[in-house]
PDB file of C-alpha atoms in Angstrom:
ATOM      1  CA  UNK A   1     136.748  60.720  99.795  1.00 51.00           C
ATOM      2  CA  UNK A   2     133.254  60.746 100.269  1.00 55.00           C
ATOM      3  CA  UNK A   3     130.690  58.192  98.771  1.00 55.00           C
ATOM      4  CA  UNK A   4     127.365  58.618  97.582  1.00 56.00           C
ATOM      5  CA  UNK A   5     126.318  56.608 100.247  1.00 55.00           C
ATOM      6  CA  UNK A   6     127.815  57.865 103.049  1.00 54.00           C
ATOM      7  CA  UNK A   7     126.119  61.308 102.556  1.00 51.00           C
ATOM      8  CA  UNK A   8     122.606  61.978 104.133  1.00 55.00           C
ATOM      9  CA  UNK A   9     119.725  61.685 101.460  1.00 55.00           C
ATOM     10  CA  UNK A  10     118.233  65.577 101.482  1.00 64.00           C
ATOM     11  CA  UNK A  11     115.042  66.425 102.268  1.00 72.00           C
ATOM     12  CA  UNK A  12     112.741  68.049 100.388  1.00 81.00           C
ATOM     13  CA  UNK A  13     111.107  71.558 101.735  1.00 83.00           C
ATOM     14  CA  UNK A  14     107.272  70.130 102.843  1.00 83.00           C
ATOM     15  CA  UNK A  15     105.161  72.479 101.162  1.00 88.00           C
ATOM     16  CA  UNK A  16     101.788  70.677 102.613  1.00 90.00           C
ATOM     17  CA  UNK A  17     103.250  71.634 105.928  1.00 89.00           C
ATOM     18  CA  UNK A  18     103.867  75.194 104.948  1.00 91.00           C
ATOM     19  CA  UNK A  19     100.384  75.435 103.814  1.00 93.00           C
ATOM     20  CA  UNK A  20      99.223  73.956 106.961  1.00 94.00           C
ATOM     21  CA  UNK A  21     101.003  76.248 108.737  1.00 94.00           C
ATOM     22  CA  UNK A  22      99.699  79.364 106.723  1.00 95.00           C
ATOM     23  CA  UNK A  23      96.030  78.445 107.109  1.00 96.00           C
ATOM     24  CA  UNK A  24      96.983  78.208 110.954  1.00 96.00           C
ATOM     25  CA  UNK A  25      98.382  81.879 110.798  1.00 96.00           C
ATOM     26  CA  UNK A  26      95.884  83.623 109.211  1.00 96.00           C
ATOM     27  CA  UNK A  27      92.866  81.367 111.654  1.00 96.00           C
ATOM     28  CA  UNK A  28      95.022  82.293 114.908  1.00 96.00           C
ATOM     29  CA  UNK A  29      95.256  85.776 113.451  1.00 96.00           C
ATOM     30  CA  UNK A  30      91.487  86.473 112.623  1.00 96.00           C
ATOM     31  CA  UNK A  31      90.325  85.014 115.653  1.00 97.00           C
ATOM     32  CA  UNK A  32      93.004  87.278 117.900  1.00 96.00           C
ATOM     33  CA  UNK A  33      91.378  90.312 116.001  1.00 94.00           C
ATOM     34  CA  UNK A  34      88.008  89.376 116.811  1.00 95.00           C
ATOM     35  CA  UNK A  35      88.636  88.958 120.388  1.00 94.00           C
ATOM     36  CA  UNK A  36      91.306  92.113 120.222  1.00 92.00           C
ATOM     37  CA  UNK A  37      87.753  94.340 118.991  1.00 90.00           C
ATOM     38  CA  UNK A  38      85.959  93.123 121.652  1.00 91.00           C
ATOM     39  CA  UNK A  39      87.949  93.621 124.398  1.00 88.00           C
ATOM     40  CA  UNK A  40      88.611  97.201 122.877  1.00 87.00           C
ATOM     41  CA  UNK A  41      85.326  98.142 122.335  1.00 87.00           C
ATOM     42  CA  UNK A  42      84.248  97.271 126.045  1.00 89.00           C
ATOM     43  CA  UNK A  43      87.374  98.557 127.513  1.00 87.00           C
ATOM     44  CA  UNK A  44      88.945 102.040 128.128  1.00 85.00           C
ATOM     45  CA  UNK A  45      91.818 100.918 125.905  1.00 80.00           C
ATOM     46  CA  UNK A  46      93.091 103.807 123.825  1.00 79.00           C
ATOM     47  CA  UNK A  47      93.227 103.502 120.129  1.00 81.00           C
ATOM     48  CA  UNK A  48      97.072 104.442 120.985  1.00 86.00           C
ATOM     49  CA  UNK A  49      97.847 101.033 121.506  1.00 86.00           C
ATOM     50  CA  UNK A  50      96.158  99.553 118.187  1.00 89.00           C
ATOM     51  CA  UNK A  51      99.310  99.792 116.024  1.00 90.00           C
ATOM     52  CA  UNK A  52     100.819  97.601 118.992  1.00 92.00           C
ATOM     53  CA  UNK A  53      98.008  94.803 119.775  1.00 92.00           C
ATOM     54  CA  UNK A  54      98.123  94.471 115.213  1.00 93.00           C
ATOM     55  CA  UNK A  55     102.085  93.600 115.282  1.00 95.00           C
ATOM     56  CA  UNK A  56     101.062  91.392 118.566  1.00 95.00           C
ATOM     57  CA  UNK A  57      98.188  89.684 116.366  1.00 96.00           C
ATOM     58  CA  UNK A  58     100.696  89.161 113.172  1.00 96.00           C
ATOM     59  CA  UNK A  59     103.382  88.277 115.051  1.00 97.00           C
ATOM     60  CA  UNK A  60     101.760  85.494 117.517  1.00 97.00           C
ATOM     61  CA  UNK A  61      99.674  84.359 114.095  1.00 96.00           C
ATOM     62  CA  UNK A  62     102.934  83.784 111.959  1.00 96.00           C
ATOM     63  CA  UNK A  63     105.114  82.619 115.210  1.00 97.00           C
ATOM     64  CA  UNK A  64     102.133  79.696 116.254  1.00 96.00           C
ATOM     65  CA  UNK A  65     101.634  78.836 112.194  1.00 95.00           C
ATOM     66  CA  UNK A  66     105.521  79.077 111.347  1.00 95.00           C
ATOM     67  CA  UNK A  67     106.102  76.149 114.463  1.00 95.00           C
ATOM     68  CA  UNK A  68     103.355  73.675 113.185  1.00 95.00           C
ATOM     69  CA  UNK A  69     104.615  73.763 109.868  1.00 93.00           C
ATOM     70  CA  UNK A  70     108.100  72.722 110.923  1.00 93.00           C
ATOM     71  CA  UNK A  71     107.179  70.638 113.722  1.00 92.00           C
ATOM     72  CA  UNK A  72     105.074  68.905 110.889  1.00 90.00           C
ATOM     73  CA  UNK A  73     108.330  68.614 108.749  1.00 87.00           C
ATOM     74  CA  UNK A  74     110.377  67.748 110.943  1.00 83.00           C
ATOM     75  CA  UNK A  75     112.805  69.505 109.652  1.00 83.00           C
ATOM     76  CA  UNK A  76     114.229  72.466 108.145  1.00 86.00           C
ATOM     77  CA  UNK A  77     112.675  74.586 110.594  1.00 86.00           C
ATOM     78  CA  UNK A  78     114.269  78.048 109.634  1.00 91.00           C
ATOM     79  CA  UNK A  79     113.342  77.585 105.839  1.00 92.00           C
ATOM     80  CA  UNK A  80     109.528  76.124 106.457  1.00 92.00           C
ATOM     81  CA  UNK A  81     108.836  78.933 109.341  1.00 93.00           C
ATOM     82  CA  UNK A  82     110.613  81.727 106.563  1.00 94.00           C
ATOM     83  CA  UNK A  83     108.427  80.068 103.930  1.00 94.00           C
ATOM     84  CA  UNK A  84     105.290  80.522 106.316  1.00 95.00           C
ATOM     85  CA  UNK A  85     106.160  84.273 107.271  1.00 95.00           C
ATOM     86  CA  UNK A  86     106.678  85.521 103.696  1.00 95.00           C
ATOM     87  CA  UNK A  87     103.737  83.368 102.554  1.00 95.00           C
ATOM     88  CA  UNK A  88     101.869  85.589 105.140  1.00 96.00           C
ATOM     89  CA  UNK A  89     103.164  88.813 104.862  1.00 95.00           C
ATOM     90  CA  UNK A  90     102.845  88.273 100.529  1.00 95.00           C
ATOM     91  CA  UNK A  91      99.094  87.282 101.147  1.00 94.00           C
ATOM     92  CA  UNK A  92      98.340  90.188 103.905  1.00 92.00           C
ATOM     93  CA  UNK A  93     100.090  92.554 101.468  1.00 91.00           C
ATOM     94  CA  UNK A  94      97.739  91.264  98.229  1.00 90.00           C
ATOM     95  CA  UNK A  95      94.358  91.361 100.435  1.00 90.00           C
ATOM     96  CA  UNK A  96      95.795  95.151 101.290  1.00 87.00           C
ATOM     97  CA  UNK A  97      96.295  96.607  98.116  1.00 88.00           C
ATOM     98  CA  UNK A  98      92.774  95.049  97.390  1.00 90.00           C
ATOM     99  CA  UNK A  99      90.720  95.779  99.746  1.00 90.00           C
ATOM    100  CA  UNK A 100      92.662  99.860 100.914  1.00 84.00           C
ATOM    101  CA  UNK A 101      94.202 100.914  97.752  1.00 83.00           C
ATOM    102  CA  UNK A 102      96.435 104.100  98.065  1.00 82.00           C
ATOM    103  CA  UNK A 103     100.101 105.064  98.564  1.00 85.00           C
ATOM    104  CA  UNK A 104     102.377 102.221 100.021  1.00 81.00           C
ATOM    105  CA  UNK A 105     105.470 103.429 102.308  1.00 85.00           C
ATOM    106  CA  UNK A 106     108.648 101.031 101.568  1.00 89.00           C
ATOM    107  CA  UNK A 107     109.177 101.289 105.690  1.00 92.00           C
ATOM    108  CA  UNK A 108     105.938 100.481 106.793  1.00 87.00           C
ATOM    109  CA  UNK A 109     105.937  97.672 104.242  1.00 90.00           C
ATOM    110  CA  UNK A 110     109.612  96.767 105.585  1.00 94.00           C
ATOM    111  CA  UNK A 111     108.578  96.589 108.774  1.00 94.00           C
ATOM    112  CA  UNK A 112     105.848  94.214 108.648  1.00 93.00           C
ATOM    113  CA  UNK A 113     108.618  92.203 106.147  1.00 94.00           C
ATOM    114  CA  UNK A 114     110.909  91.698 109.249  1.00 95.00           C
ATOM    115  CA  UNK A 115     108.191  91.033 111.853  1.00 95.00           C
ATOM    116  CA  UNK A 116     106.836  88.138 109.510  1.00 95.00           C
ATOM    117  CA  UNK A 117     110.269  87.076 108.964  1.00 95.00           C
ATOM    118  CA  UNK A 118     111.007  87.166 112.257  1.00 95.00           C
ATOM    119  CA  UNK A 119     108.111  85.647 113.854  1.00 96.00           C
ATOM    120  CA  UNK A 120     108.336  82.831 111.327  1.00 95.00           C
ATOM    121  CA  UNK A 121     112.009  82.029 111.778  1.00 95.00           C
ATOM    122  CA  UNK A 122     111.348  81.736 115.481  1.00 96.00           C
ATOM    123  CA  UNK A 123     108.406  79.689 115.521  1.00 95.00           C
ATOM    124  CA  UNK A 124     109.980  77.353 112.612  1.00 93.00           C
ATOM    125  CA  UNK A 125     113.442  76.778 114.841  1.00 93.00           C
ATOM    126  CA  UNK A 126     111.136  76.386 118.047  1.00 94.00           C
ATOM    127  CA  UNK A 127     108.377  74.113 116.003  1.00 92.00           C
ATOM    128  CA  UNK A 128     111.736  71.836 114.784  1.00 91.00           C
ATOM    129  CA  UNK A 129     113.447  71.618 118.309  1.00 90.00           C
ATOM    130  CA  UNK A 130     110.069  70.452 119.799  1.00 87.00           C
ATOM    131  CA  UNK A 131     108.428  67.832 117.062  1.00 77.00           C
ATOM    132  CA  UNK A 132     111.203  65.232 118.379  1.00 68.00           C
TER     133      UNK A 132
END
């Protein structure tokens, strides 16, 4: 029989962390941009590639934001690095609609779902295994 006492007191998801680590994730992901149109314009990079330097740019944004916020925390890495990437992608999405209105595919909005969930689950378990 367990006792109150013997269980571990649960922590509470650290949504000043999660913030932190959203405002991280969208900086890192501007400032990748910027320096992605530079190097394009004065390169002989293809506009081919574009499609693959933007999932680069969301993915190292939400990965590098998702790991602050949990290394902040402390823990709960998977939840506050999930909480970062969906904050992300549900931001990204509203600014879209905004600023490009027209027809939305449920694939194209699928895949950058998984990539922000993905790059946020990974950088919250790496951000957790590294703030000890």
């Amino acid at each position: 029989m367990a006792f109150p006492s013997d269980q571990p007191a649960r922590q509470p998801m650290n949504w000043i962390a999660m913030g932190r680590g959203l405002l991280v994730a969208l900086a890192l992901a501007i400032v990748l941009s910027l320096v992605s149109t530079v190097l394009l314009y004065f390169s002989n990079f293809s506009e081919k590639f574009m499609p693959w330097i933007a999932a680069f740019i969301v993915f190292a944004g939400v990965f590098f934001g998702a790991a602050l916020a949990s290394a902040r925390a402390g823990s709960k890495g998977l939840y506050h690095g999930l909480g970062v990437g969906l904050g992300f992608f549900l931001l990204m999405w509203g600014l879209g609609t905004l600023l490009f209105p027209g027809p939305i595919t449920v694939i194209g909005l699928l895949e950058k779902l998984l990539l922000t969930g993905s790059a946020g689950a990974l950088g919250g378990i790496v951000g957790v295994s590294i703030s000890d």
